[in-house]
Structures are given as structure tokens and as C-alpha cells.
Amino acid sequence: EESIAQTAEAARSGKLEEIRKAEAKRAKRPKDSASDKYFAIAIGAQANDLKLDNTGREGFAGSEPYDVGGTGVRAEAAFLWRLKSSNLWIGPALAIANIPNSSFYDWDPAIDQANQAASEAGTEIPHPEGSDRNVHTSGLAIDLLVKANYYFNPDDLFSIYLTASGGYRTLSLNYRGVIDSESVSANGFVGAAGLGVETHFDDLMLGLEVQEFFSPYSGDLKDSSSTNLVGSLKFSWKF
């Protein structure tokens, strides 16, 4: 009787057609329980707070750590499976993020030594005044992860979920000095936790995800922050 009264009231107020259209739209959305596989592609930004300890290199004794980080572009692909009939999904993920270009003055004494030797020999000076005498750095970070998503309201138009992951990060920083170049590497555990939201467009889901990553560094990068923030736009499918 209460339902009949509500329907009659909706009809009198002219909102019955709007209610029916909304209910029909909800009915057309795929039910989460009908899916057990999930594929997602995420594109976003990764903040890299990296500090390079250069004191072990010639000419840099006593120098402060150099900022070689910056915000890079990050891409991630994930394939998850539903854990039985729960709202928990788990599976592997692969992410790649670039470390933007940065530079600082190269104090390597070999530069002046090469100029002096050329001057004494009467040959062309290899590194004249006004030439580029900076160290240039750039790099790449690759994460191999096991990822898990827990959905609070999977069948709603806007579905909110918690995400967590853990795995292995390999980071390679290209160090290109005026004379000497090398690769600075940092490999080890990486873990993350975050929050996301997804909405349905037929079979496609569009979402936003924010994660905080934890990865301690050592060696030349020991002064770097162990945390970094990632924000991503996601395209995903459940099937």
C-alpha cells in the first residue's frame, strides 16, 4: 500500500516518468556480480622526490644532494580476478614512469684538465667558455606489482574502492656528465595504498585513482624521499 501511495504521489507530481527512466537506466548497468575478471589501463602523474648524493665523484666533495626528481608521466596496466564472490579483486600489475630531465653544473676537474692539455698542445679546446658544462640526468622507474581493489558499493553509478599493492621497483637514472657518463640504479621493495572511484559508461568504466607509494632508496639516492604520490585517470572493464 505504501508503494502504491508513493507511485500515485509521483504520478500526481509529474515525476513518475523521470523515476521510471532512472530505474531503467540503473537496470541496464552491468551488475558487478556478473563479472569475475577486471582489466584496467591508468595514465597519470608520478611525483619523484629524488636527491642525488654526488660527493663520491671528483669535484663534488662537500656538495649538497642535487634534486634529480620531478613529476613524470606514469602508465599502469592491471589484470585482476574476483576473490570468490566477494568485493575483493586481486592480480598482477605493471607500471612504468619516466623521471624528467634535470641538470646541474659539472665540477669534474677533468674538464679543466682536458682544456689545459689542449691549450698546451695548441689544439682546439674541447670545452670552451660558454659551452654546456652541465650534468644532465633523466630516468625510468618500473614497478612489478601484486594489486588488490576492494569495492564498497560496486553496483552504484559511482563506485568507491580501496586499492593496495606491493612488489618490486627498479629505478635507473642516466647520469650524463661533460666527460663521464654512467647509470645510477636503485632496486627494491615498493608498496602502495590509495583510494579510487569509478563510474559506468555501458561496459566501460572511467575512474580516478590516487595512491601513495613507499619505496626506500640507498646508495647515491639515499637522501631521496621514500614516498611518492601518484594520481591517475583509469579506463577499465569488468567481464
CSV table of C-alpha atoms in Angstrom, one decimal:
chain,number,residue,atom,x,y,z
A,1,GLU,CA,0.0,0.0,0.0
A,2,GLU,CA,2.9,2.4,0.8
A,3,SER,CA,4.5,1.6,-2.6
A,4,ILE,CA,1.1,2.3,-4.4
A,5,ALA,CA,0.7,5.6,-2.5
A,6,GLN,CA,4.3,6.7,-3.5
A,7,THR,CA,3.6,5.8,-7.1
A,8,ALA,CA,0.3,7.7,-7.1
A,9,GLU,CA,2.0,10.7,-5.5
A,10,ALA,CA,4.8,10.6,-8.1
A,11,ALA,CA,2.2,10.4,-10.9
A,12,ARG,CA,0.3,13.5,-9.4
A,13,SER,CA,3.6,15.4,-9.2
A,14,GLY,CA,4.6,14.6,-12.7
A,15,LYS,CA,7.7,12.8,-11.7
A,16,LEU,CA,6.6,9.2,-12.5
A,17,GLU,CA,8.2,9.2,-15.9
A,18,GLU,CA,11.5,10.6,-14.5
A,19,ILE,CA,11.5,7.8,-11.9
A,20,ARG,CA,10.9,5.1,-14.5
A,21,LYS,CA,13.7,6.4,-16.7
A,22,ALA,CA,16.1,6.4,-13.8
A,23,GLU,CA,15.1,2.9,-12.8
A,24,ALA,CA,15.5,1.7,-16.4
A,25,LYS,CA,19.0,3.2,-16.6
A,26,ARG,CA,20.1,1.5,-13.4
A,27,ALA,CA,18.7,-1.8,-14.6
A,28,LYS,CA,20.8,-1.5,-17.8
A,29,ARG,CA,24.1,-1.1,-15.9
A,30,PRO,CA,26.1,-4.4,-15.7
A,31,LYS,CA,25.9,-6.0,-12.3
A,32,ASP,CA,29.2,-6.4,-10.5
A,33,SER,CA,28.3,-10.0,-9.5
A,34,ALA,CA,28.1,-10.9,-13.2
A,35,SER,CA,31.9,-10.3,-13.7
A,36,ASP,CA,34.9,-12.1,-12.3
A,37,LYS,CA,37.7,-10.5,-14.4
A,38,TYR,CA,38.9,-7.0,-14.5
A,39,PHE,CA,41.4,-5.2,-16.8
A,40,ALA,CA,42.4,-1.6,-16.3
A,41,ILE,CA,44.7,0.9,-18.0
A,42,ALA,CA,45.7,4.0,-16.0
A,43,ILE,CA,47.6,7.1,-17.2
A,44,GLY,CA,48.7,9.8,-14.7
A,45,ALA,CA,51.4,11.7,-13.0
A,46,GLN,CA,54.0,10.4,-10.5
A,47,ALA,CA,55.9,12.7,-8.2
A,48,ASN,CA,59.5,11.7,-7.8
A,49,ASP,CA,61.4,13.4,-4.9
A,50,LEU,CA,64.8,12.2,-5.8
A,51,LYS,CA,68.1,13.5,-4.3
A,52,LEU,CA,71.5,12.5,-5.7
A,53,ASP,CA,74.4,12.3,-3.4
A,54,ASN,CA,77.3,13.3,-5.7
A,55,THR,CA,80.0,13.7,-3.1
A,56,GLY,CA,81.8,10.5,-4.2
A,57,ARG,CA,82.5,12.0,-7.6
A,58,GLU,CA,85.6,14.1,-8.4
A,59,GLY,CA,85.0,17.8,-7.8
A,60,PHE,CA,81.8,17.4,-5.7
A,61,ALA,CA,83.3,16.8,-2.3
A,62,GLY,CA,81.2,18.6,0.3
A,63,SER,CA,78.3,19.4,-2.1
A,64,GLU,CA,74.7,19.2,-1.0
A,65,PRO,CA,72.4,16.5,-2.6
A,66,TYR,CA,71.1,17.5,-6.0
A,67,ASP,CA,67.4,17.4,-6.9
A,68,VAL,CA,67.1,15.0,-9.8
A,69,GLY,CA,63.4,14.2,-9.5
A,70,GLY,CA,60.3,15.9,-10.7
A,71,THR,CA,56.8,14.9,-11.8
A,72,GLY,CA,56.8,12.3,-14.6
A,73,VAL,CA,54.2,10.5,-16.7
A,74,ARG,CA,53.1,7.1,-15.4
A,75,ALA,CA,51.3,4.3,-17.2
A,76,GLU,CA,49.9,1.2,-15.5
A,77,ALA,CA,48.1,-1.9,-16.7
A,78,ALA,CA,46.4,-4.3,-14.3
A,79,PHE,CA,44.5,-7.6,-14.6
A,80,LEU,CA,42.6,-8.7,-11.6
A,81,TRP,CA,40.3,-11.6,-10.6
A,82,ARG,CA,37.5,-11.6,-8.1
A,83,LEU,CA,38.2,-13.5,-5.0
A,84,LYS,CA,35.4,-16.0,-4.9
A,85,SER,CA,32.1,-14.0,-4.7
A,86,SER,CA,33.5,-11.1,-2.6
A,87,ASN,CA,34.1,-7.4,-3.4
A,88,LEU,CA,37.8,-8.1,-3.3
A,89,TRP,CA,39.8,-8.3,-6.6
A,90,ILE,CA,43.5,-9.3,-6.8
A,91,GLY,CA,46.0,-9.7,-9.6
A,92,PRO,CA,49.3,-8.5,-11.2
A,93,ALA,CA,50.1,-5.0,-12.4
A,94,LEU,CA,52.9,-3.4,-14.4
A,95,ALA,CA,53.7,0.3,-14.2
A,96,ILE,CA,56.3,2.5,-16.0
A,97,ALA,CA,57.1,6.1,-15.1
A,98,ASN,CA,59.7,8.5,-16.5
A,99,ILE,CA,61.9,10.7,-14.4
A,100,PRO,CA,62.1,14.1,-16.1
A,101,ASN,CA,65.3,15.8,-17.3
A,102,SER,CA,67.3,17.8,-14.8
A,103,SER,CA,70.8,19.4,-14.8
A,104,PHE,CA,73.4,21.0,-12.6
A,105,TYR,CA,76.9,22.3,-13.1
A,106,ASP,CA,79.7,19.7,-13.7
A,107,TRP,CA,82.6,20.4,-11.3
A,108,ASP,CA,84.6,17.5,-12.7
A,109,PRO,CA,88.3,18.7,-12.7
A,110,ALA,CA,88.9,16.5,-15.8
A,111,ILE,CA,87.1,19.2,-17.8
A,112,ASP,CA,89.7,21.9,-17.0
A,113,GLN,CA,92.5,19.4,-17.3
A,114,ALA,CA,91.3,18.5,-20.9
A,115,ASN,CA,91.2,22.2,-21.8
A,116,GLN,CA,94.6,22.8,-20.3
A,117,ALA,CA,96.1,19.9,-22.2
A,118,ALA,CA,94.6,21.1,-25.5
A,119,SER,CA,95.9,24.6,-24.9
A,120,GLU,CA,99.4,23.4,-24.2
A,121,ALA,CA,99.3,21.2,-27.3
A,122,GLY,CA,98.0,24.1,-29.4
A,123,THR,CA,94.9,22.2,-30.4
A,124,GLU,CA,91.2,23.1,-30.2
A,125,ILE,CA,89.9,23.4,-26.7
A,126,PRO,CA,87.2,20.7,-26.2
A,127,HIS,CA,85.1,22.6,-23.6
A,128,PRO,CA,85.4,26.3,-24.2
A,129,GLU,CA,83.8,29.0,-22.1
A,130,GLY,CA,80.1,29.3,-22.8
A,131,SER,CA,79.8,25.6,-23.8
A,132,ASP,CA,77.4,23.3,-22.0
A,133,ARG,CA,79.2,22.3,-18.8
A,134,ASN,CA,76.2,20.8,-17.0
A,135,VAL,CA,75.5,17.2,-15.8
A,136,HIS,CA,72.2,16.1,-17.3
A,137,THR,CA,70.0,13.4,-15.7
A,138,SER,CA,66.8,11.5,-16.7
A,139,GLY,CA,65.5,8.1,-15.9
A,140,LEU,CA,62.8,5.5,-15.7
A,141,ALA,CA,61.1,3.6,-12.8
A,142,ILE,CA,59.4,0.3,-13.4
A,143,ASP,CA,57.1,-1.3,-10.8
A,144,LEU,CA,56.1,-5.1,-10.9
A,145,LEU,CA,53.2,-5.3,-8.5
A,146,VAL,CA,50.5,-7.5,-7.0
A,147,LYS,CA,47.5,-5.3,-6.7
A,148,ALA,CA,44.2,-5.6,-4.8
A,149,ASN,CA,41.0,-3.5,-5.0
A,150,TYR,CA,38.1,-3.6,-2.5
A,151,TYR,CA,34.8,-2.1,-3.7
A,152,PHE,CA,32.4,-0.7,-1.1
A,153,ASN,CA,29.4,-0.2,-3.5
A,154,PRO,CA,30.2,-1.9,-6.7
A,155,ASP,CA,26.7,-1.7,-8.3
A,156,ASP,CA,26.2,2.0,-7.8
A,157,LEU,CA,26.7,4.6,-10.5
A,158,PHE,CA,29.8,5.9,-8.7
A,159,SER,CA,31.7,3.0,-7.1
A,160,ILE,CA,34.3,3.8,-4.4
A,161,TYR,CA,37.1,1.4,-3.6
A,162,LEU,CA,40.3,1.0,-1.6
A,163,THR,CA,43.4,-0.1,-3.5
A,164,ALA,CA,46.7,-1.6,-2.3
A,165,SER,CA,49.7,-3.1,-3.9
A,166,GLY,CA,53.2,-4.4,-3.3
A,167,GLY,CA,56.1,-5.6,-5.3
A,168,TYR,CA,59.4,-4.7,-6.8
A,169,ARG,CA,60.7,-1.3,-8.2
A,170,THR,CA,63.7,-0.9,-10.4
A,171,LEU,CA,64.8,2.7,-11.0
A,172,SER,CA,67.5,3.7,-13.4
A,173,LEU,CA,68.9,7.3,-13.5
A,174,ASN,CA,71.1,8.2,-16.5
A,175,TYR,CA,73.9,10.5,-15.4
A,176,ARG,CA,75.4,12.3,-18.4
A,177,GLY,CA,78.4,14.4,-17.4
A,178,VAL,CA,80.5,16.5,-19.7
A,179,ILE,CA,83.2,13.8,-19.8
A,180,ASP,CA,81.9,10.8,-17.8
A,181,SER,CA,78.5,9.2,-18.0
A,182,GLU,CA,77.0,6.3,-16.1
A,183,SER,CA,73.8,4.8,-14.9
A,184,VAL,CA,72.7,5.1,-11.2
A,185,SER,CA,70.4,2.3,-10.2
A,186,ALA,CA,68.1,1.7,-7.2
A,187,ASN,CA,66.1,-1.5,-6.8
A,188,GLY,CA,64.0,-2.9,-4.0
A,189,PHE,CA,60.6,-3.3,-2.4
A,190,VAL,CA,57.7,-0.9,-3.3
A,191,GLY,CA,54.3,-0.8,-1.6
A,192,ALA,CA,51.2,1.5,-2.1
A,193,ALA,CA,47.8,2.3,-0.7
A,194,GLY,CA,45.1,4.6,-2.1
A,195,LEU,CA,41.5,5.4,-2.9
A,196,GLY,CA,39.6,5.3,-6.2
A,197,VAL,CA,36.2,6.0,-7.8
A,198,GLU,CA,34.7,4.5,-11.0
A,199,THR,CA,31.6,5.2,-12.9
A,200,HIS,CA,29.9,3.1,-15.7
A,201,PHE,CA,29.6,4.0,-19.4
A,202,ASP,CA,27.9,0.8,-20.6
A,203,ASP,CA,30.7,-1.8,-20.4
A,204,LEU,CA,33.4,0.7,-20.0
A,205,MET,CA,34.3,2.2,-16.6
A,206,LEU,CA,36.0,5.6,-16.2
A,207,GLY,CA,37.7,6.4,-12.9
A,208,LEU,CA,40.2,8.4,-10.9
A,209,GLU,CA,42.7,6.9,-8.5
A,210,VAL,CA,45.1,8.4,-6.0
A,211,GLN,CA,47.9,6.3,-4.4
A,212,GLU,CA,50.8,6.9,-2.0
A,213,PHE,CA,53.8,4.8,-2.8
A,214,PHE,CA,56.5,3.8,-0.4
A,215,SER,CA,60.0,2.7,-1.7
A,216,PRO,CA,63.2,3.3,0.4
A,217,TYR,CA,66.3,4.2,-1.6
A,218,SER,CA,70.0,3.6,-0.8
A,219,GLY,CA,73.4,4.3,-2.3
A,220,ASP,CA,73.7,7.6,-4.3
A,221,LEU,CA,69.9,8.1,-3.9
A,222,LYS,CA,69.8,7.5,-0.1
A,223,ASP,CA,68.7,11.1,0.6
A,224,SER,CA,65.6,10.7,-1.6
A,225,SER,CA,62.1,10.7,-0.1
A,226,SER,CA,60.8,7.2,0.5
A,227,THR,CA,57.3,8.2,-0.5
A,228,ASN,CA,55.8,9.5,-3.7
A,229,LEU,CA,52.2,10.4,-4.8
A,230,VAL,CA,50.5,9.1,-7.9
A,231,GLY,CA,47.3,10.4,-9.4
A,232,SER,CA,45.8,8.6,-12.4
A,233,LEU,CA,42.9,8.6,-14.9
A,234,LYS,CA,41.6,5.0,-15.4
A,235,PHE,CA,39.8,3.1,-18.1
A,236,SER,CA,38.7,-0.3,-17.1
A,237,TRP,CA,36.4,-3.2,-18.0
A,238,LYS,CA,34.8,-6.0,-15.9
A,239,PHE,CA,33.9,-9.1,-17.8
